[in-house]
PDB file of N, CA and C in Angstrom:
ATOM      1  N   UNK H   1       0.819  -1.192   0.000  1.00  0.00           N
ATOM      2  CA  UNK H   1       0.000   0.000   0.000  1.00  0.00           C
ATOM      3  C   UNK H   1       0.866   1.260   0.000  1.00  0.00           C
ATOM      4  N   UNK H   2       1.899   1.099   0.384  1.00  0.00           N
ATOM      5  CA  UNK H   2       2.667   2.110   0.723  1.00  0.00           C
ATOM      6  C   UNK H   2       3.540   2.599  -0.762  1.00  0.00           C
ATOM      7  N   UNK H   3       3.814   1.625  -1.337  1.00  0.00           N
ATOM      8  CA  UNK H   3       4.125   2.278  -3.146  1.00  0.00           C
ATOM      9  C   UNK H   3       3.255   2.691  -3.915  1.00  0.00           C
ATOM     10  N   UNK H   4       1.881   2.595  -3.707  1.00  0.00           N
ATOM     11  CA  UNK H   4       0.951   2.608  -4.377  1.00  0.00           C
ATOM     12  C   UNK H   4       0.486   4.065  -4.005  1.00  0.00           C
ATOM     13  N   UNK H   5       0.483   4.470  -2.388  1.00  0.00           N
ATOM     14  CA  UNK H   5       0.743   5.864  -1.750  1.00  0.00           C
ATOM     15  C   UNK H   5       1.964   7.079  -2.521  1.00  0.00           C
ATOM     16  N   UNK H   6       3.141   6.270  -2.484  1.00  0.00           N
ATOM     17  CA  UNK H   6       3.854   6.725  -3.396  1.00  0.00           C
ATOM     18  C   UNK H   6       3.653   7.230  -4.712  1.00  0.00           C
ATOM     19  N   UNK H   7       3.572   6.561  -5.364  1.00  0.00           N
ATOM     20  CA  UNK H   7       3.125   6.178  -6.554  1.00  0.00           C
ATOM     21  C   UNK H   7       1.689   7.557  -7.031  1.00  0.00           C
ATOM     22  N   UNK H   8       0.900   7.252  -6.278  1.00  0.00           N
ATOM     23  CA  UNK H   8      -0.144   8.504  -6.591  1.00  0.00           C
ATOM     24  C   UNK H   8       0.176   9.489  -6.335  1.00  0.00           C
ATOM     25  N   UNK H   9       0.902  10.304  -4.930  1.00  0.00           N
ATOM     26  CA  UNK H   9       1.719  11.764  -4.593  1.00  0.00           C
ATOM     27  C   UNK H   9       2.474  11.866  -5.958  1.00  0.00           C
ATOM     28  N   UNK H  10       3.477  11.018  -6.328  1.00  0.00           N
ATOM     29  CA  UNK H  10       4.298  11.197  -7.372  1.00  0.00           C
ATOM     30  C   UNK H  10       3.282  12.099  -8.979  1.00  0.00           C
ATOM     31  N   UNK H  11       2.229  10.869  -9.160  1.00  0.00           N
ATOM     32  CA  UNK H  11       1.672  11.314 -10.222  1.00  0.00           C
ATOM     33  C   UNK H  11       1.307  12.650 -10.265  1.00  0.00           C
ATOM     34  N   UNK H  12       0.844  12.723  -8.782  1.00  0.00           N
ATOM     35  CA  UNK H  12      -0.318  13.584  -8.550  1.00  0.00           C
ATOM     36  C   UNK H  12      -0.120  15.195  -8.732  1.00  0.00           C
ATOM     37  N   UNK H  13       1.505  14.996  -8.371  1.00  0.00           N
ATOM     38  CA  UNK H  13       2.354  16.098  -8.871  1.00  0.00           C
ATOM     39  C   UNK H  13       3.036  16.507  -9.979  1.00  0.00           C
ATOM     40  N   UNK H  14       2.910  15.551 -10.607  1.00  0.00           N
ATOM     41  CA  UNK H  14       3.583  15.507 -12.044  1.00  0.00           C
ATOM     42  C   UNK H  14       2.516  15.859 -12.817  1.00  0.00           C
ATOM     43  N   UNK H  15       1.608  15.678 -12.924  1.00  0.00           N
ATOM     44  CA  UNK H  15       0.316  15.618 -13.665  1.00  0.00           C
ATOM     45  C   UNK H  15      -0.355  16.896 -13.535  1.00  0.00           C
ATOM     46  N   UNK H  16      -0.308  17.622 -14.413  1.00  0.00           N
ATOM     47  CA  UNK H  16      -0.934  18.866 -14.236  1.00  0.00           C
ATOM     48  C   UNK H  16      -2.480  18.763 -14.254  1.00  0.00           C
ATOM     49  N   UNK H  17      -3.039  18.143 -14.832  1.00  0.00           N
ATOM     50  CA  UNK H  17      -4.419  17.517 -15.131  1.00  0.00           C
ATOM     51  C   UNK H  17      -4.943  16.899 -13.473  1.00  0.00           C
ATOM     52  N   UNK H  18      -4.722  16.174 -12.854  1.00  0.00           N
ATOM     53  CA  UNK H  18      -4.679  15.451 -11.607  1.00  0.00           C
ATOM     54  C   UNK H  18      -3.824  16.396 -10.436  1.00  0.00           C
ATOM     55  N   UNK H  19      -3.121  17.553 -10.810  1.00  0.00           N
ATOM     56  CA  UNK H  19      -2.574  18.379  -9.670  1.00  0.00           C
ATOM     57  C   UNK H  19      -4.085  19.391  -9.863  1.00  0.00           C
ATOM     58  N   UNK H  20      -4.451  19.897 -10.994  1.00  0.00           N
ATOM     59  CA  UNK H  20      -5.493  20.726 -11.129  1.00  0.00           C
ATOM     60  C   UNK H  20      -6.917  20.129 -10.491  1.00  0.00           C
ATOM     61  N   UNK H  21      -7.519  19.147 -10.681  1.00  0.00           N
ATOM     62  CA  UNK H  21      -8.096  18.800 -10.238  1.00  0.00           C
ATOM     63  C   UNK H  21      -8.442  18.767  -8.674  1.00  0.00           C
ATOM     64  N   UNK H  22      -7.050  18.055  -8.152  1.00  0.00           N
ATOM     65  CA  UNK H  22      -6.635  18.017  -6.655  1.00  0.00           C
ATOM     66  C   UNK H  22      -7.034  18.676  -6.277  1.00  0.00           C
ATOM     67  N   UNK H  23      -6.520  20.259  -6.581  1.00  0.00           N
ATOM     68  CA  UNK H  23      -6.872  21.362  -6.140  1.00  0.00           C
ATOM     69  C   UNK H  23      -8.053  21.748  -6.181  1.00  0.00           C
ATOM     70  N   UNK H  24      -8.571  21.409  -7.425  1.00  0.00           N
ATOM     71  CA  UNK H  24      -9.914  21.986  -7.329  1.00  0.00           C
ATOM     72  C   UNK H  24     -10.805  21.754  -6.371  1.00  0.00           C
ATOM     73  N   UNK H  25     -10.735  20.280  -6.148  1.00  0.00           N
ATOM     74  CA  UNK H  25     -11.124  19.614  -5.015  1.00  0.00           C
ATOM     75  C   UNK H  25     -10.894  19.892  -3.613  1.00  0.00           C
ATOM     76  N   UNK H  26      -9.629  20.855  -3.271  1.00  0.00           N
ATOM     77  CA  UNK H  26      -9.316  20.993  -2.464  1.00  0.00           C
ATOM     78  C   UNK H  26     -10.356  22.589  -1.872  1.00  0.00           C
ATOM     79  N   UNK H  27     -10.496  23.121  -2.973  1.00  0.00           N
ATOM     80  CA  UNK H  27     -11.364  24.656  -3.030  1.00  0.00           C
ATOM     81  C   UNK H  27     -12.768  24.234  -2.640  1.00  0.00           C
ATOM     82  N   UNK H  28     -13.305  22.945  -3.542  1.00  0.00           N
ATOM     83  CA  UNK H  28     -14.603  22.962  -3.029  1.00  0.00           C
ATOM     84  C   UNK H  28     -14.695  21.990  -1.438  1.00  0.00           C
ATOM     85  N   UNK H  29     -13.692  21.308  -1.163  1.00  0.00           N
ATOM     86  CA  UNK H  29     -13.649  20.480   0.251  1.00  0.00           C
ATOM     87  C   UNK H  29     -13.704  21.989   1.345  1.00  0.00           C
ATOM     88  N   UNK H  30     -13.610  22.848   0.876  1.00  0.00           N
ATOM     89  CA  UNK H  30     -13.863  23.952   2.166  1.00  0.00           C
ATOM     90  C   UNK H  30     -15.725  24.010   2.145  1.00  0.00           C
ATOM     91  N   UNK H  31     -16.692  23.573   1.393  1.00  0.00           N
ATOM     92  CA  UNK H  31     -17.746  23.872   0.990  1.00  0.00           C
ATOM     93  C   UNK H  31     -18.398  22.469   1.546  1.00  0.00           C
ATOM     94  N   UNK H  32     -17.643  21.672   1.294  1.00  0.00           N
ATOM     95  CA  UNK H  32     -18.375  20.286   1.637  1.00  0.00           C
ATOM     96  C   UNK H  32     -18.130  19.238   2.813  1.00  0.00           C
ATOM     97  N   UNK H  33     -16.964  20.264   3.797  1.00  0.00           N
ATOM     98  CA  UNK H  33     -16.571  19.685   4.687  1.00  0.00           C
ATOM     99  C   UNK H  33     -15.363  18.160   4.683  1.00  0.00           C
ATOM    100  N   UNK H  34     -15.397  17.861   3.504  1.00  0.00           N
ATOM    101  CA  UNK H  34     -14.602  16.762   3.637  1.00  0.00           C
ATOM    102  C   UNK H  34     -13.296  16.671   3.764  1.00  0.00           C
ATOM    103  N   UNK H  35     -12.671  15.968   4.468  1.00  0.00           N
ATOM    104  CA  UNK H  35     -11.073  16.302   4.811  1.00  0.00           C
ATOM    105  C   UNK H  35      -9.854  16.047   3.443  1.00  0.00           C
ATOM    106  N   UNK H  36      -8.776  16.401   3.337  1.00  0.00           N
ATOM    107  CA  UNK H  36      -8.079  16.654   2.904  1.00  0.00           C
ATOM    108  C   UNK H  36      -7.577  15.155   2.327  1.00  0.00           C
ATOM    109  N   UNK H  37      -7.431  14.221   3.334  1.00  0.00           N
ATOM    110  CA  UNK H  37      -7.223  13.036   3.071  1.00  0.00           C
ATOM    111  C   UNK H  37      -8.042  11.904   2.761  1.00  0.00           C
ATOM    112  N   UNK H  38      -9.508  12.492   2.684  1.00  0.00           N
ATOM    113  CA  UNK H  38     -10.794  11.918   2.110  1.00  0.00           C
ATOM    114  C   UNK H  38     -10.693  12.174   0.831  1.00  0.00           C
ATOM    115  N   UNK H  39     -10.692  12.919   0.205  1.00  0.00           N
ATOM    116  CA  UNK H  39     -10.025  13.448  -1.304  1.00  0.00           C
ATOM    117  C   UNK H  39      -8.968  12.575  -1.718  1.00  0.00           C
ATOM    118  N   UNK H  40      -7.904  12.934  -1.083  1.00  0.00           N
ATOM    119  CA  UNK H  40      -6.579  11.949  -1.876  1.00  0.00           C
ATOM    120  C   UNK H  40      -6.848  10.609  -1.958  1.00  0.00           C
ATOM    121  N   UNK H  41      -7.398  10.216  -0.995  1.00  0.00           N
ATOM    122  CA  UNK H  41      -7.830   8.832  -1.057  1.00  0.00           C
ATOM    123  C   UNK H  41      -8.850   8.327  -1.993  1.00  0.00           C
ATOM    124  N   UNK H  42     -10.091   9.240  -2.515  1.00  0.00           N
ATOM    125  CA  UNK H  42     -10.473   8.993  -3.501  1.00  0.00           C
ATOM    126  C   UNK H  42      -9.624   9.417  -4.885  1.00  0.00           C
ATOM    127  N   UNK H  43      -9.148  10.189  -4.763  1.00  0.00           N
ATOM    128  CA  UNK H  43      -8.249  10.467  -6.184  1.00  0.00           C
ATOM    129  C   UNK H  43      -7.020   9.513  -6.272  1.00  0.00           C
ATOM    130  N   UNK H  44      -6.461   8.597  -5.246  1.00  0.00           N
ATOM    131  CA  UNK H  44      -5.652   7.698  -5.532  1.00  0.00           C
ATOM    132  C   UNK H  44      -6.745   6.337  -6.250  1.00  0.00           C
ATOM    133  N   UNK H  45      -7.878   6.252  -5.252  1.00  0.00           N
ATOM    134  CA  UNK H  45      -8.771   5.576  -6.166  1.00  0.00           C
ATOM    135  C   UNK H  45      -8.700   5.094  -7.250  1.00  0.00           C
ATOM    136  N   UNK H  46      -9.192   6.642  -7.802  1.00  0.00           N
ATOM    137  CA  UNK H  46      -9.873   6.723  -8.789  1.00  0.00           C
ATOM    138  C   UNK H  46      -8.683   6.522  -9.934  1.00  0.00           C
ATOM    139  N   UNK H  47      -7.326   6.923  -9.577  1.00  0.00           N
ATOM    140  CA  UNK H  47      -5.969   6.780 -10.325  1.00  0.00           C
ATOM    141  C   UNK H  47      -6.023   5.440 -10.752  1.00  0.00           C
ATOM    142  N   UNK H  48      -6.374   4.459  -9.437  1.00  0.00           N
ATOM    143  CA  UNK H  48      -6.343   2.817  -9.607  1.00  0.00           C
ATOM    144  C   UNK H  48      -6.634   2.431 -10.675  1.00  0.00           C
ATOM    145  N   UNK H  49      -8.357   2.811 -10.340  1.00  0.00           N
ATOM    146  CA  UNK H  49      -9.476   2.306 -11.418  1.00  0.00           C
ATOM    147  C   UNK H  49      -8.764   2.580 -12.975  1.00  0.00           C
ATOM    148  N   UNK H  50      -8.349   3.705 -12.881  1.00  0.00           N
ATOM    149  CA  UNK H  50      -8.498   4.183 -14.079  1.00  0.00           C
ATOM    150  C   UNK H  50      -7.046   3.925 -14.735  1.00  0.00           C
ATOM    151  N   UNK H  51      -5.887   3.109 -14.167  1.00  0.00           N
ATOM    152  CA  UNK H  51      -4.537   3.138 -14.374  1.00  0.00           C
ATOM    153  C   UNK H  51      -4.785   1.321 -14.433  1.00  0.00           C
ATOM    154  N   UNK H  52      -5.660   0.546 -13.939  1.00  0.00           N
ATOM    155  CA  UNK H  52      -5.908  -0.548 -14.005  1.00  0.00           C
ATOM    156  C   UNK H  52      -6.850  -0.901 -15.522  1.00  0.00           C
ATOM    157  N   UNK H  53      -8.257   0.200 -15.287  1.00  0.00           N
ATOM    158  CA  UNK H  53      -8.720   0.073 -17.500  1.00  0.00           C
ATOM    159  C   UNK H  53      -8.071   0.062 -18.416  1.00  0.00           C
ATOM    160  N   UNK H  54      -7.124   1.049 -18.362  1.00  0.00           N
ATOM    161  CA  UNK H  54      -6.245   1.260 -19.086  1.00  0.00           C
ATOM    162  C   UNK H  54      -4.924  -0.286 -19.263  1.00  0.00           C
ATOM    163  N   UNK H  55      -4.573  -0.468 -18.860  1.00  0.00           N
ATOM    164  CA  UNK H  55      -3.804  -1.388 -18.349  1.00  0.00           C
ATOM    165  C   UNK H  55      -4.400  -2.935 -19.101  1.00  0.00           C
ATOM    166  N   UNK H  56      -6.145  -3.463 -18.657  1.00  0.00           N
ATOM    167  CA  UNK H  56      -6.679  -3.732 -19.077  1.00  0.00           C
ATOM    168  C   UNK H  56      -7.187  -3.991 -20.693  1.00  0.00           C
ATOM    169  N   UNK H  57      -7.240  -2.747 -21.020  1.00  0.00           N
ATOM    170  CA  UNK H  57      -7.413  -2.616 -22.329  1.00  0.00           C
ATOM    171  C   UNK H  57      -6.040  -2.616 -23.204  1.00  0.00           C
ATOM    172  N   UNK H  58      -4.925  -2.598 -22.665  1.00  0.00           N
ATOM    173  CA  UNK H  58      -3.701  -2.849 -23.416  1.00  0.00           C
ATOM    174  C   UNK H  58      -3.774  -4.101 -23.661  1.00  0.00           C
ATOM    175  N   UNK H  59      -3.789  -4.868 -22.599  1.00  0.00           N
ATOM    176  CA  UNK H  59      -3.682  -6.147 -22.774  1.00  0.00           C
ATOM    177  C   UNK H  59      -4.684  -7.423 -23.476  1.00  0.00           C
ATOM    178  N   UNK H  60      -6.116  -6.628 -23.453  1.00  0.00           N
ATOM    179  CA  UNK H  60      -7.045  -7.146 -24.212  1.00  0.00           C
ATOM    180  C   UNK H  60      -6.422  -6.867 -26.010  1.00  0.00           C
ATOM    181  N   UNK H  61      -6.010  -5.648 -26.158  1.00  0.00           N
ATOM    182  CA  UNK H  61      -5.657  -5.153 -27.675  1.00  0.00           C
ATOM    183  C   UNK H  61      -4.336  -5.763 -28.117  1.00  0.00           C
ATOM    184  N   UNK H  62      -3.508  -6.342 -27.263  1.00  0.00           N
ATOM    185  CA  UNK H  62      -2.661  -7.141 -27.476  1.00  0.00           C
ATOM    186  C   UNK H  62      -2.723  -8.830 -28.024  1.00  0.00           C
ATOM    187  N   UNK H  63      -4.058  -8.625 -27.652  1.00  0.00           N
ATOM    188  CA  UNK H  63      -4.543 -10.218 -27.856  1.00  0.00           C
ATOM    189  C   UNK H  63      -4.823 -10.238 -29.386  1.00  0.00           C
TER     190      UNK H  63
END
């Protein structure tokens, strides 16, 4: 769990798309009460999901 922690901070900063977002998220978490690390944790999530379809679909198109 702990590379995978890695692993998303890393992106999360590299990624202007996913740093923008972050943030954005971070502007409206003053509105919706949710903590800081309720966010990252869904945006590492959602990195999963979406770094796992991808991933997925390489390997289906490889076939």
């Amino acid at each position: 769990m702990e590379k995978e922690d890695q692993e998303f901070w890393r992106s999360l900063l590299t990624n202007r798309n996913l740093r923008s977002r972050f943030i954005r998220d971070l502007e409206i978490q003053s509105i919706t009460s949710r903590s800081t690390e309720d966010l990252a944790v869904r945006h590492r999530d959602e990195e999963l999901v979406s770094s796992r379809s991808h991933q997925n679909s390489a390997d289906s198109a490889s076939w």
